[in-house]
mmCIF file of C-alpha atoms in Angstrom:
data_model
loop_
_atom_site.group_PDB
_atom_site.id
_atom_site.type_symbol
_atom_site.label_atom_id
_atom_site.label_comp_id
_atom_site.label_asym_id
_atom_site.label_seq_id
_atom_site.Cartn_x
_atom_site.Cartn_y
_atom_site.Cartn_z
ATOM 1 C CA GLN A 1 13.682 -8.160 -10.810
ATOM 2 C CA LEU A 2 10.409 -9.124 -9.188
ATOM 3 C CA GLN A 3 7.299 -7.940 -10.999
ATOM 4 C CA LEU A 4 3.603 -8.274 -10.172
ATOM 5 C CA GLN A 5 0.651 -7.934 -12.541
ATOM 6 C CA GLU A 6 -3.035 -7.778 -11.665
ATOM 7 C CA SER A 7 -5.689 -9.183 -13.971
ATOM 8 C CA GLY A 8 -9.449 -9.569 -13.908
ATOM 9 C CA PRO A 9 -12.751 -7.983 -14.963
ATOM 10 C CA GLY A 10 -12.924 -4.210 -14.891
ATOM 11 C CA LEU A 11 -16.676 -4.151 -14.323
ATOM 12 C CA VAL A 12 -18.631 -6.071 -11.689
ATOM 13 C CA LYS A 13 -22.349 -5.878 -10.965
ATOM 14 C CA PRO A 14 -23.621 -4.989 -7.488
ATOM 15 C CA SER A 15 -24.097 -7.988 -5.179
ATOM 16 C CA GLU A 16 -21.753 -10.138 -7.299
ATOM 17 C CA THR A 17 -18.224 -11.306 -6.487
ATOM 18 C CA LEU A 18 -15.115 -9.401 -7.550
ATOM 19 C CA SER A 19 -12.286 -11.746 -8.592
ATOM 20 C CA LEU A 20 -8.724 -10.657 -9.340
ATOM 21 C CA THR A 21 -5.471 -12.518 -9.862
ATOM 22 C CA CYS A 22 -1.915 -11.339 -9.297
ATOM 23 C CA THR A 23 0.827 -13.034 -11.318
ATOM 24 C CA VAL A 24 4.358 -12.929 -9.928
ATOM 25 C CA SER A 25 7.382 -13.031 -12.232
ATOM 26 C CA GLY A 26 11.117 -12.662 -11.779
ATOM 27 C CA GLY A 27 11.235 -14.352 -8.392
ATOM 28 C CA SER A 28 9.910 -17.113 -6.179
ATOM 29 C CA MET A 29 6.817 -16.934 -3.992
ATOM 30 C CA ASN A 30 8.161 -19.638 -1.691
ATOM 31 C CA SER A 31 10.070 -17.562 0.826
ATOM 32 C CA ASN A 32 9.765 -17.235 4.584
ATOM 33 C CA ALA A 33 10.791 -13.587 4.287
ATOM 34 C CA TYR A 34 7.793 -12.332 2.393
ATOM 35 C CA TYR A 35 4.030 -12.112 2.343
ATOM 36 C CA TRP A 36 1.731 -11.224 -0.545
ATOM 37 C CA GLY A 37 -0.966 -8.599 -0.243
ATOM 38 C CA TRP A 38 -3.860 -6.717 -1.782
ATOM 39 C CA ILE A 39 -4.436 -2.993 -1.327
ATOM 40 C CA ARG A 40 -7.046 -0.743 -2.938
ATOM 41 C CA LEU A 41 -7.433 2.956 -3.691
ATOM 42 C CA PRO A 42 -11.043 4.154 -3.934
ATOM 43 C CA PRO A 43 -11.592 7.305 -5.995
ATOM 44 C CA GLY A 44 -10.920 10.416 -3.959
ATOM 45 C CA LYS A 45 -9.820 8.422 -0.918
ATOM 46 C CA GLY A 46 -6.655 6.955 0.574
ATOM 47 C CA LEU A 47 -5.067 3.540 0.345
ATOM 48 C CA GLU A 48 -6.812 0.690 2.160
ATOM 49 C CA TRP A 49 -5.159 -2.603 3.092
ATOM 50 C CA ILE A 50 -7.394 -5.550 2.131
ATOM 51 C CA GLY A 51 -5.410 -8.554 3.260
ATOM 52 C CA THR A 52 -2.121 -10.431 3.253
ATOM 53 C CA LEU A 53 -1.220 -14.033 2.566
ATOM 54 C CA PHE A 54 1.778 -16.250 3.327
ATOM 55 C CA TYR A 55 2.859 -18.708 0.634
ATOM 56 C CA THR A 56 1.709 -21.659 2.749
ATOM 57 C CA GLY A 57 -1.818 -20.245 2.669
ATOM 58 C CA GLY A 58 -2.102 -18.441 5.995
ATOM 59 C CA THR A 59 -4.028 -15.174 5.744
ATOM 60 C CA HIS A 60 -4.709 -11.914 7.568
ATOM 61 C CA TYR A 61 -7.660 -9.733 6.532
ATOM 62 C CA ASN A 62 -8.766 -6.170 7.218
ATOM 63 C CA PRO A 63 -11.462 -6.562 9.896
ATOM 64 C CA SER A 64 -13.758 -4.205 7.989
ATOM 65 C CA LEU A 65 -13.712 -6.551 4.964
ATOM 66 C CA ARG A 66 -13.098 -9.913 6.630
ATOM 67 C CA SER A 67 -16.624 -11.256 6.162
ATOM 68 C CA ARG A 68 -16.440 -10.731 2.388
ATOM 69 C CA VAL A 69 -12.786 -11.389 1.499
ATOM 70 C CA THR A 70 -10.901 -14.507 0.496
ATOM 71 C CA ILE A 71 -7.240 -14.466 -0.577
ATOM 72 C CA SER A 72 -5.692 -17.671 -1.875
ATOM 73 C CA VAL A 73 -2.451 -18.786 -3.499
ATOM 74 C CA ASP A 74 -1.324 -21.144 -6.243
ATOM 75 C CA THR A 75 2.470 -21.198 -6.043
ATOM 76 C CA SER A 76 2.732 -23.610 -8.977
ATOM 77 C CA LYS A 77 1.266 -20.890 -11.190
ATOM 78 C CA ARG A 78 3.054 -18.105 -9.268
ATOM 79 C CA GLN A 79 -0.314 -16.503 -8.627
ATOM 80 C CA PHE A 80 -2.388 -15.316 -5.718
ATOM 81 C CA SER A 81 -6.005 -14.263 -5.934
ATOM 82 C CA LEU A 82 -8.552 -11.959 -4.336
ATOM 83 C CA LYS A 83 -12.264 -12.602 -4.065
ATOM 84 C CA LEU A 84 -14.570 -9.959 -2.607
ATOM 85 C CA SER A 85 -18.213 -10.947 -2.353
ATOM 86 C CA SER A 86 -21.448 -8.929 -2.265
ATOM 87 C CA VAL A 87 -19.842 -5.874 -3.794
ATOM 88 C CA THR A 88 -21.403 -2.415 -3.813
ATOM 89 C CA ALA A 89 -20.443 0.881 -5.415
ATOM 90 C CA ALA A 90 -18.232 1.518 -2.376
ATOM 91 C CA ASP A 91 -15.940 -1.258 -3.597
ATOM 92 C CA THR A 92 -15.120 0.665 -6.777
ATOM 93 C CA ALA A 93 -11.370 1.243 -6.629
ATOM 94 C CA VAL A 94 -8.003 0.639 -8.200
ATOM 95 C CA TYR A 95 -6.830 -2.687 -6.797
ATOM 96 C CA TYR A 96 -3.120 -3.337 -6.314
ATOM 97 C CA CYS A 97 -1.200 -6.460 -5.444
ATOM 98 C CA ALA A 98 2.172 -6.173 -3.742
ATOM 99 C CA ARG A 99 4.837 -8.124 -1.899
ATOM 100 C CA SER A 100 5.096 -7.430 1.807
ATOM 101 C CA THR A 101 7.895 -7.950 4.304
ATOM 102 C CA VAL A 102 7.661 -9.109 7.895
ATOM 103 C CA THR A 103 7.867 -5.472 9.027
ATOM 104 C CA SER A 104 4.931 -4.879 6.709
ATOM 105 C CA TYR A 105 6.119 -2.530 4.019
ATOM 106 C CA PHE A 106 4.911 -3.243 0.486
ATOM 107 C CA ASP A 107 7.424 -3.436 -2.345
ATOM 108 C CA PRO A 108 7.147 -3.873 -5.256
ATOM 109 C CA TRP A 109 3.592 -3.127 -6.360
ATOM 110 C CA GLY A 110 1.687 -4.166 -9.445
ATOM 111 C CA GLN A 111 0.529 -1.441 -11.790
ATOM 112 C CA GLY A 112 -3.026 -1.673 -10.457
ATOM 113 C CA THR A 113 -6.345 -2.459 -12.081
ATOM 114 C CA LEU A 114 -9.517 -0.382 -11.921
ATOM 115 C CA VAL A 115 -12.626 -2.272 -10.889
ATOM 116 C CA THR A 116 -15.942 -0.482 -11.217
ATOM 117 C CA VAL A 117 -19.050 -1.802 -9.486
ATOM 118 C CA SER A 118 -22.070 -0.838 -11.533
ATOM 119 C CA SER A 119 -25.126 -2.395 -13.098
ATOM 120 C CA GLN B 1 -11.428 7.769 8.212
ATOM 121 C CA SER B 2 -7.841 6.521 8.208
ATOM 122 C CA VAL B 3 -6.162 5.208 11.366
ATOM 123 C CA LEU B 4 -3.087 7.287 10.578
ATOM 124 C CA THR B 5 -3.691 11.020 10.160
ATOM 125 C CA GLN B 6 -1.939 13.063 7.496
ATOM 126 C CA PRO B 7 -2.560 16.645 6.331
ATOM 127 C CA PRO B 8 -4.578 16.585 3.095
ATOM 128 C CA SER B 9 -2.157 18.894 1.331
ATOM 129 C CA VAL B 10 1.180 20.673 1.620
ATOM 130 C CA SER B 11 2.956 22.965 -0.797
ATOM 131 C CA GLY B 12 6.332 24.528 -1.368
ATOM 132 C CA ALA B 13 8.415 26.334 -3.937
ATOM 133 C CA PRO B 14 11.200 24.630 -5.888
ATOM 134 C CA GLY B 15 14.284 24.316 -3.709
ATOM 135 C CA GLN B 16 12.378 24.620 -0.451
ATOM 136 C CA ARG B 17 11.930 22.011 2.277
ATOM 137 C CA VAL B 18 8.572 20.555 3.296
ATOM 138 C CA THR B 19 7.520 18.052 5.907
ATOM 139 C CA ILE B 20 4.524 15.739 5.975
ATOM 140 C CA SER B 21 3.306 14.479 9.321
ATOM 141 C CA CYS B 22 1.717 11.126 10.144
ATOM 142 C CA ALA B 23 -0.061 10.878 13.486
ATOM 143 C CA GLY B 24 -0.844 7.494 14.988
ATOM 144 C CA SER B 25 -1.624 6.040 18.384
ATOM 145 C CA SER B 26 -0.430 3.661 21.061
ATOM 146 C CA SER B 27 -1.579 0.621 19.094
ATOM 147 C CA ASN B 28 0.523 1.363 16.019
ATOM 148 C CA ILE B 29 3.369 3.897 15.805
ATOM 149 C CA GLY B 30 3.429 4.365 19.585
ATOM 150 C CA ALA B 31 3.694 0.612 20.083
ATOM 151 C CA GLY B 32 6.995 0.623 18.241
ATOM 152 C CA TYR B 33 5.873 -0.557 14.833
ATOM 153 C CA ASP B 34 7.855 0.785 11.915
ATOM 154 C CA VAL B 35 6.566 3.514 9.604
ATOM 155 C CA HIS B 36 6.938 3.401 5.836
ATOM 156 C CA TRP B 37 6.304 6.054 3.216
ATOM 157 C CA TYR B 38 5.136 5.815 -0.389
ATOM 158 C CA GLN B 39 5.118 8.254 -3.287
ATOM 159 C CA GLN B 40 2.327 7.971 -5.839
ATOM 160 C CA LEU B 41 2.851 9.979 -9.006
ATOM 161 C CA PRO B 42 -0.259 10.705 -11.080
ATOM 162 C CA GLY B 43 -1.503 7.613 -12.903
ATOM 163 C CA THR B 44 1.059 5.272 -11.395
ATOM 164 C CA ALA B 45 1.247 2.727 -8.590
ATOM 165 C CA PRO B 46 2.595 3.709 -5.185
ATOM 166 C CA LYS B 47 6.367 3.439 -4.885
ATOM 167 C CA LEU B 48 8.223 2.701 -1.663
ATOM 168 C CA LEU B 49 10.057 5.863 -0.624
ATOM 169 C CA ILE B 50 11.123 5.253 2.981
ATOM 170 C CA TYR B 51 11.022 1.958 4.892
ATOM 171 C CA ASP B 52 11.500 1.103 8.546
ATOM 172 C CA ASN B 53 11.174 4.758 9.621
ATOM 173 C CA ASN B 54 14.281 6.232 8.015
ATOM 174 C CA ASN B 55 15.739 3.961 5.356
ATOM 175 C CA ARG B 56 15.789 4.750 1.643
ATOM 176 C CA PRO B 57 15.536 2.007 -0.992
ATOM 177 C CA SER B 58 18.197 2.038 -3.644
ATOM 178 C CA GLY B 59 17.604 4.825 -6.132
ATOM 179 C CA VAL B 60 15.669 7.165 -3.821
ATOM 180 C CA PRO B 61 17.490 10.509 -3.530
ATOM 181 C CA ASP B 62 18.797 11.557 -0.117
ATOM 182 C CA ARG B 63 16.548 14.633 -0.384
ATOM 183 C CA PHE B 64 13.906 12.339 1.102
ATOM 184 C CA SER B 65 14.202 11.451 4.786
ATOM 185 C CA GLY B 66 11.979 9.962 7.457
ATOM 186 C CA SER B 67 11.781 10.184 11.209
ATOM 187 C CA LYS B 68 9.656 8.790 14.001
ATOM 188 C CA SER B 69 9.005 9.945 17.563
ATOM 189 C CA GLY B 70 6.414 8.762 20.034
ATOM 190 C CA THR B 71 3.119 8.204 18.258
ATOM 191 C CA SER B 72 4.034 10.202 15.139
ATOM 192 C CA ALA B 73 6.302 10.131 12.123
ATOM 193 C CA SER B 74 7.388 12.633 9.498
ATOM 194 C CA LEU B 75 8.610 12.673 5.935
ATOM 195 C CA ALA B 76 10.900 15.523 4.948
ATOM 196 C CA ILE B 77 11.637 16.522 1.376
ATOM 197 C CA SER B 78 14.411 19.034 0.867
ATOM 198 C CA GLY B 79 15.399 20.865 -2.302
ATOM 199 C CA LEU B 80 11.923 20.439 -3.820
ATOM 200 C CA HIS B 81 11.751 19.543 -7.493
ATOM 201 C CA THR B 82 8.666 19.989 -9.673
ATOM 202 C CA GLU B 83 8.679 16.223 -10.265
ATOM 203 C CA ASP B 84 8.099 15.681 -6.547
ATOM 204 C CA GLU B 85 4.454 16.663 -7.083
ATOM 205 C CA ALA B 86 2.610 13.548 -5.994
ATOM 206 C CA ASP B 87 0.499 11.960 -3.287
ATOM 207 C CA TYR B 88 2.415 10.691 -0.260
ATOM 208 C CA TYR B 89 1.174 7.990 2.106
ATOM 209 C CA CYS B 90 2.452 6.732 5.441
ATOM 210 C CA GLN B 91 1.885 3.140 6.527
ATOM 211 C CA SER B 92 2.410 1.082 9.658
ATOM 212 C CA TYR B 93 1.055 -1.952 11.503
ATOM 213 C CA ASP B 94 -1.721 -1.822 14.080
ATOM 214 C CA SER B 95 -1.953 -4.403 16.850
ATOM 215 C CA SER B 96 -5.647 -3.743 17.487
ATOM 216 C CA LEU B 97 -6.490 -4.455 13.840
ATOM 217 C CA SER B 98 -3.771 -7.090 13.430
ATOM 218 C CA GLY B 99 -2.939 -5.661 10.070
ATOM 219 C CA SER B 100 -1.477 -2.880 7.994
ATOM 220 C CA ILE B 101 -2.824 0.643 8.142
ATOM 221 C CA PHE B 102 -2.345 3.646 5.862
ATOM 222 C CA GLY B 103 -2.646 7.358 6.265
ATOM 223 C CA GLY B 104 -5.210 9.220 4.197
ATOM 224 C CA GLY B 105 -2.532 10.620 1.926
ATOM 225 C CA THR B 106 -1.035 14.082 1.419
ATOM 226 C CA LYS B 107 -0.987 15.874 -1.898
ATOM 227 C CA LEU B 108 2.239 17.789 -2.428
ATOM 228 C CA THR B 109 2.068 20.777 -4.742
ATOM 229 C CA VAL B 110 5.298 22.356 -5.938
ATOM 230 C CA LEU B 111 4.430 25.968 -6.682
#
């Protein structure tokens, strides 16, 4: 059974770079049928798609975050990563990683990790 | 403001039926892209509830059903249980954004 687990600092200072890693277990990342994505849930708001990556490295980003986001993959470690630069308090959220299909639904999801942006 | 519009809240008594709407536009639902639904119980990650408009993953009760028409979609929950209290999100793909989009979420209260 495929499982995903997010990891990374829970506190990031304003203007710095948020870095998270998603580790995949119980299945391969090297499949043409799936993509790998990041989604976040800010407090009191709805889910927001951040970006999606194919195992070969191709990426698609939310236009509202594109200038600050980088998603990369290391299939040898079964990991993919998120970097979000120049963070502000508005980037405080629970960040989730998930597998995505071609038709774009996300399943399964990691348990999520809370990242707070504060000095 | 989310690209897909959902009512902030709905409520119903145990055993009743409720529906949650998801309104889109010609660049997403109206363009033929599939709609998916997620259930998020308090303190947990979202869970896929309905995929590709009206399909249930294994283990999801048939009390949950989805439909799509024109630029909108709906999630119906029949025979409400108290454990159905959760946030529900719709999701699709938008050709203008070239990416996934979510609704703002609907909080279901079982009275």
